[in-house]
């Protein structure tokens, strides 16, 4: 059974993500099928544009199939883990290098791996129902899928903020920080979709997109508190903001994350700022293989996605107790 539906009309190749019970979380078959399809369409002169949509009204793509990765880790099946991340990142890189316009329509949740198959593309359309996040530190992992390349290239502090806290942003906020390129009201998205499917130019199809709404992302605060890559200093700065509700909310998100994951994420984003995208994917592949073998990954996925008690017992439990040698081993050279 395939969880993708594909069609070609008027020079537009459309991929519909269709695994609604899992909110379109990418399993191995979806990654493999999407890679083959995009490879064929990239060489097909009859196809001018690729459109990626969702059959679910709740999610574009909720990320990778991380529960399956945890099972592989418990079973000691490192080959399956290596294959999964290797093929996922290969797909993301194909999208980043794609020779034709690649358009994603995001009208629901786009988390983790869902950004890997959208943000690397040329055009990312969001609605007010879009909810975007990289929530990996809460499950003992780190933001991957090439995010260590694109996060540090967002406005100052934004990448570190999103990567460390897993904070959720919506609609117009995603455009404001550079994760999306266009905003369309959800009620208007079907019309925009049909214009694209009809073969209209993307400029014409998106001509009526836009909104008078403004973003409420506190970019000044983000730049002030998250410009550093020292997790201890970031938390210290936030704790000094007495009476600031936003700062207190960020403290809560950081305190719910794996301390090891926080340090790994900060190091990966910093390294990504001075690396090409190929280097970022190589570093992420190594780090993914390493971190999925840790207690925090198994425990974090258990608490958030399996038992859903949201009470992980991370080891160590405090950011100041994380061994720099462990972080260096996970991040690699």
XYZ file of C-alpha atoms in Angstrom:
333
model
C 0.000 0.000 0.000
C 1.330 3.427 -0.923
C 0.733 6.451 1.270
C 1.336 8.782 -1.675
C -1.052 9.653 -4.493
C 0.447 11.154 -7.619
C -0.973 12.747 -10.743
C 0.179 14.874 -13.654
C -2.052 17.464 -15.301
C -1.298 20.614 -17.286
C 2.421 20.254 -16.689
C 1.975 20.010 -12.906
C 3.062 16.884 -11.076
C 1.224 16.609 -7.765
C 2.178 14.474 -4.776
C -0.583 14.064 -2.205
C 0.563 12.845 1.229
C -2.095 10.366 2.309
C -1.370 8.715 5.647
C -3.999 10.499 7.723
C -3.990 8.242 10.800
C -0.305 9.068 11.328
C -0.736 12.721 10.284
C 1.378 11.898 7.225
C 4.443 10.987 9.292
C 7.047 9.807 6.804
C 7.684 6.088 6.961
C 10.379 4.398 4.899
C 8.016 3.618 2.019
C 6.867 7.246 1.703
C 10.452 8.492 1.622
C 11.447 5.910 -0.990
C 8.364 6.490 -3.148
C 8.713 10.252 -3.036
C 12.385 10.097 -3.987
C 11.671 7.900 -7.009
C 8.759 10.084 -8.148
C 10.686 13.342 -7.843
C 13.674 11.818 -9.602
C 11.520 10.804 -12.564
C 9.681 14.131 -12.719
C 12.903 16.118 -12.540
C 13.935 14.567 -15.854
C 10.486 14.731 -17.477
C 10.154 17.650 -19.913
C 6.363 17.354 -19.718
C 6.422 18.475 -16.082
C 7.096 22.128 -15.314
C 6.134 22.343 -11.635
C 5.876 19.982 -8.654
C 3.067 20.513 -6.144
C 3.002 18.784 -2.741
C -0.275 18.727 -0.808
C -1.940 16.745 1.969
C -5.089 14.652 2.045
C -5.451 15.438 5.760
C -7.157 18.570 7.054
C -5.084 18.309 10.247
C -1.529 18.059 9.004
C 0.759 18.596 6.088
C 3.302 16.205 7.595
C 3.887 15.528 11.295
C 7.525 14.549 10.759
C 9.479 11.351 10.544
C 8.269 7.987 11.770
C 10.224 8.406 14.973
C 8.458 5.636 16.880
C 9.717 3.140 14.330
C 13.243 4.521 14.783
C 12.938 3.988 18.544
C 11.942 0.369 17.972
C 14.977 -0.101 15.735
C 17.136 1.416 18.473
C 15.698 -0.884 21.139
C 16.287 -3.863 18.840
C 19.832 -2.705 18.102
C 19.019 -2.537 14.395
C 21.497 0.198 13.502
C 21.331 -0.710 9.811
C 17.634 0.213 9.670
C 18.333 3.510 11.441
C 21.171 4.338 9.053
C 18.990 3.484 6.061
C 16.092 5.600 7.271
C 18.055 8.775 7.947
C 20.269 8.301 4.903
C 17.264 8.025 2.595
C 15.346 10.842 4.304
C 18.248 13.259 3.989
C 18.848 12.157 0.401
C 15.223 13.092 -0.346
C 15.578 16.454 1.410
C 18.733 17.221 -0.536
C 17.032 16.295 -3.806
C 14.337 18.848 -2.980
C 16.949 21.473 -2.085
C 18.651 20.938 -5.457
C 15.453 20.411 -7.449
C 15.651 21.734 -11.024
C 12.007 22.821 -11.204
C 9.680 24.950 -9.066
C 8.673 22.892 -6.021
C 5.553 24.148 -4.229
C 4.298 23.015 -0.800
C 0.840 23.916 0.489
C 0.780 23.803 4.292
C -2.665 24.031 5.883
C -1.973 22.182 9.137
C 0.922 20.831 11.179
C 4.354 20.682 9.587
C 6.827 19.318 12.093
C 10.377 18.056 11.779
C 10.522 15.909 8.665
C 7.538 17.824 7.303
C 9.837 20.818 6.996
C 12.427 18.668 5.263
C 10.024 18.104 2.379
C 8.844 21.717 2.247
C 11.317 24.338 3.475
C 14.036 23.224 1.060
C 11.658 23.852 -1.857
C 11.249 27.093 -3.752
C 7.726 28.046 -2.646
C 6.118 27.308 0.743
C 2.527 28.493 1.135
C 1.023 28.583 4.626
C -2.397 29.427 6.010
C -3.562 30.559 9.432
C -4.045 26.855 10.235
C -0.397 26.056 9.575
C 1.575 25.124 12.678
C 5.316 24.806 12.225
C 7.865 23.542 14.724
C 11.056 21.577 15.217
C 10.169 19.819 18.510
C 13.031 17.306 18.613
C 14.792 18.364 21.829
C 11.698 17.281 23.802
C 12.203 13.693 22.606
C 15.938 13.455 23.149
C 16.821 14.102 19.516
C 17.906 17.260 17.634
C 16.520 19.289 14.695
C 17.719 17.485 11.569
C 16.425 17.205 7.937
C 18.848 19.926 6.863
C 17.563 22.348 9.487
C 21.094 22.841 10.787
C 21.631 24.580 7.446
C 18.459 26.674 7.215
C 17.920 27.517 10.895
C 21.120 29.551 11.336
C 20.248 31.476 8.173
C 17.020 32.872 9.649
C 16.980 36.290 11.386
C 19.300 36.633 14.371
C 18.514 34.178 17.142
C 15.441 32.715 15.422
C 17.071 29.445 14.402
C 18.531 28.819 17.851
C 15.194 29.745 19.446
C 13.153 27.399 17.289
C 15.726 24.614 17.441
C 16.241 24.638 21.208
C 12.703 25.303 22.435
C 10.588 23.578 19.789
C 8.373 26.677 19.909
C 5.398 26.534 17.547
C 4.773 29.281 15.047
C 1.755 29.771 12.830
C 0.771 31.229 9.483
C 2.089 34.701 8.898
C 4.794 34.202 11.555
C 6.387 31.515 9.375
C 6.579 34.022 6.533
C 8.031 36.664 8.833
C 10.946 34.459 9.902
C 11.605 33.011 6.447
C 10.303 29.473 6.799
C 7.436 30.176 4.377
C 7.250 32.362 1.294
C 3.520 33.096 0.944
C 0.459 33.375 3.162
C -3.008 32.417 1.924
C -6.208 32.329 3.956
C -7.262 28.730 4.459
C -10.635 29.439 2.850
C -8.842 30.616 -0.300
C -6.384 27.737 -0.510
C -8.602 25.481 -2.675
C -8.820 28.221 -5.321
C -5.050 28.753 -5.245
C -4.521 25.001 -5.515
C -6.802 24.735 -8.533
C -5.060 27.631 -10.262
C -1.722 25.882 -9.820
C -3.175 22.572 -11.046
C -4.610 24.329 -14.079
C -1.120 25.263 -15.187
C -1.382 28.952 -14.385
C 1.923 30.643 -13.730
C 2.873 30.590 -10.063
C 2.932 34.392 -10.057
C -0.679 34.450 -11.229
C -1.784 31.587 -8.984
C -0.404 33.341 -5.925
C -1.235 36.881 -7.011
C -4.104 37.231 -4.562
C -2.190 35.754 -1.671
C -1.250 37.963 1.205
C -2.824 39.427 4.292
C -2.989 42.610 6.271
C -2.122 40.664 9.419
C 1.248 41.241 11.006
C 3.514 38.780 12.776
C 3.674 38.800 16.552
C 6.995 36.927 16.783
C 9.027 38.955 19.325
C 12.091 39.221 17.087
C 13.826 41.683 19.395
C 13.552 39.338 22.358
C 14.522 36.334 20.275
C 17.627 38.131 19.068
C 18.470 39.242 22.588
C 18.083 35.907 24.356
C 19.009 33.384 21.661
C 21.952 34.963 19.863
C 24.304 32.842 22.013
C 24.965 29.106 21.627
C 25.713 28.608 25.326
C 22.649 26.893 26.745
C 23.505 27.870 30.307
C 23.796 31.528 29.301
C 20.531 31.425 27.355
C 18.648 30.025 30.331
C 20.335 32.468 32.666
C 19.274 35.398 30.538
C 15.690 34.203 30.371
C 15.552 33.593 34.124
C 16.700 37.145 34.657
C 13.658 38.446 32.774
C 11.435 38.534 35.843
C 7.808 39.196 35.000
C 8.216 38.520 31.277
C 5.593 35.903 30.400
C 7.216 35.052 27.072
C 10.574 34.419 28.751
C 8.911 32.233 31.361
C 7.219 30.217 28.624
C 10.578 29.684 26.914
C 12.132 28.566 30.211
C 9.390 25.960 30.521
C 10.065 24.617 27.032
C 13.803 24.402 27.672
C 13.333 22.720 31.037
C 11.138 20.046 29.421
C 13.821 19.214 26.860
C 16.678 16.746 27.104
C 19.698 18.649 28.451
C 21.995 16.633 26.205
C 19.818 17.399 23.187
C 19.965 21.115 23.968
C 23.759 21.172 23.901
C 23.890 18.975 20.796
C 21.387 21.227 19.019
C 23.268 24.404 19.888
C 26.509 22.892 18.609
C 24.890 21.604 15.417
C 23.285 24.970 14.569
C 26.535 26.811 15.226
C 28.459 24.380 13.014
C 25.761 24.630 10.341
C 26.151 28.397 10.138
C 29.611 27.933 8.624
C 28.885 24.798 6.562
C 27.428 24.037 3.186
C 24.207 22.067 3.001
C 26.040 18.871 2.016
C 28.215 19.135 5.116
C 25.136 19.733 7.274
C 23.447 16.578 6.020
C 26.616 14.543 6.595
C 26.941 15.874 10.142
C 23.263 15.251 10.841
C 23.544 11.667 9.598
C 26.392 10.980 12.006
C 24.624 12.705 14.901
C 21.357 10.863 14.232
C 23.106 7.508 14.294
C 24.791 8.424 17.572
C 21.928 10.063 19.461
C 19.351 7.370 18.668
C 21.499 4.961 20.685
C 21.200 7.080 23.841
C 18.927 6.680 26.842
C 17.439 10.151 26.314
C 16.190 9.326 22.818
C 14.473 6.119 23.891
C 13.041 7.787 26.987
C 11.952 10.977 25.238
C 10.093 9.164 22.462
C 8.504 6.876 25.050
C 7.232 9.786 27.126
C 5.979 11.978 24.266
C 4.896 9.560 21.525
C 4.466 6.070 23.017
C 3.119 6.243 26.589
C 2.306 9.963 26.192
C 2.769 10.665 29.904
C 5.066 13.564 28.977
C 7.235 12.852 32.020
C 10.590 11.790 30.612
C 13.452 11.060 32.975
C 16.445 12.376 31.093
C 19.992 11.510 32.105
C 21.574 13.800 33.102
C 18.624 15.880 34.224
C 20.465 19.220 34.454
C 22.114 21.154 31.646
C 25.245 21.799 33.707
C 25.774 18.065 34.178
C 26.009 17.248 30.464
C 29.434 15.881 29.538
C 30.993 17.954 26.713
C 32.737 14.796 25.506
C 29.356 13.142 24.918
C 28.162 16.151 22.939
C 31.376 16.136 20.884
C 30.976 12.422 20.155
C 27.402 12.893 18.918
C 28.156 15.972 16.824
C 31.379 14.543 15.432
C 34.072 16.448 13.558
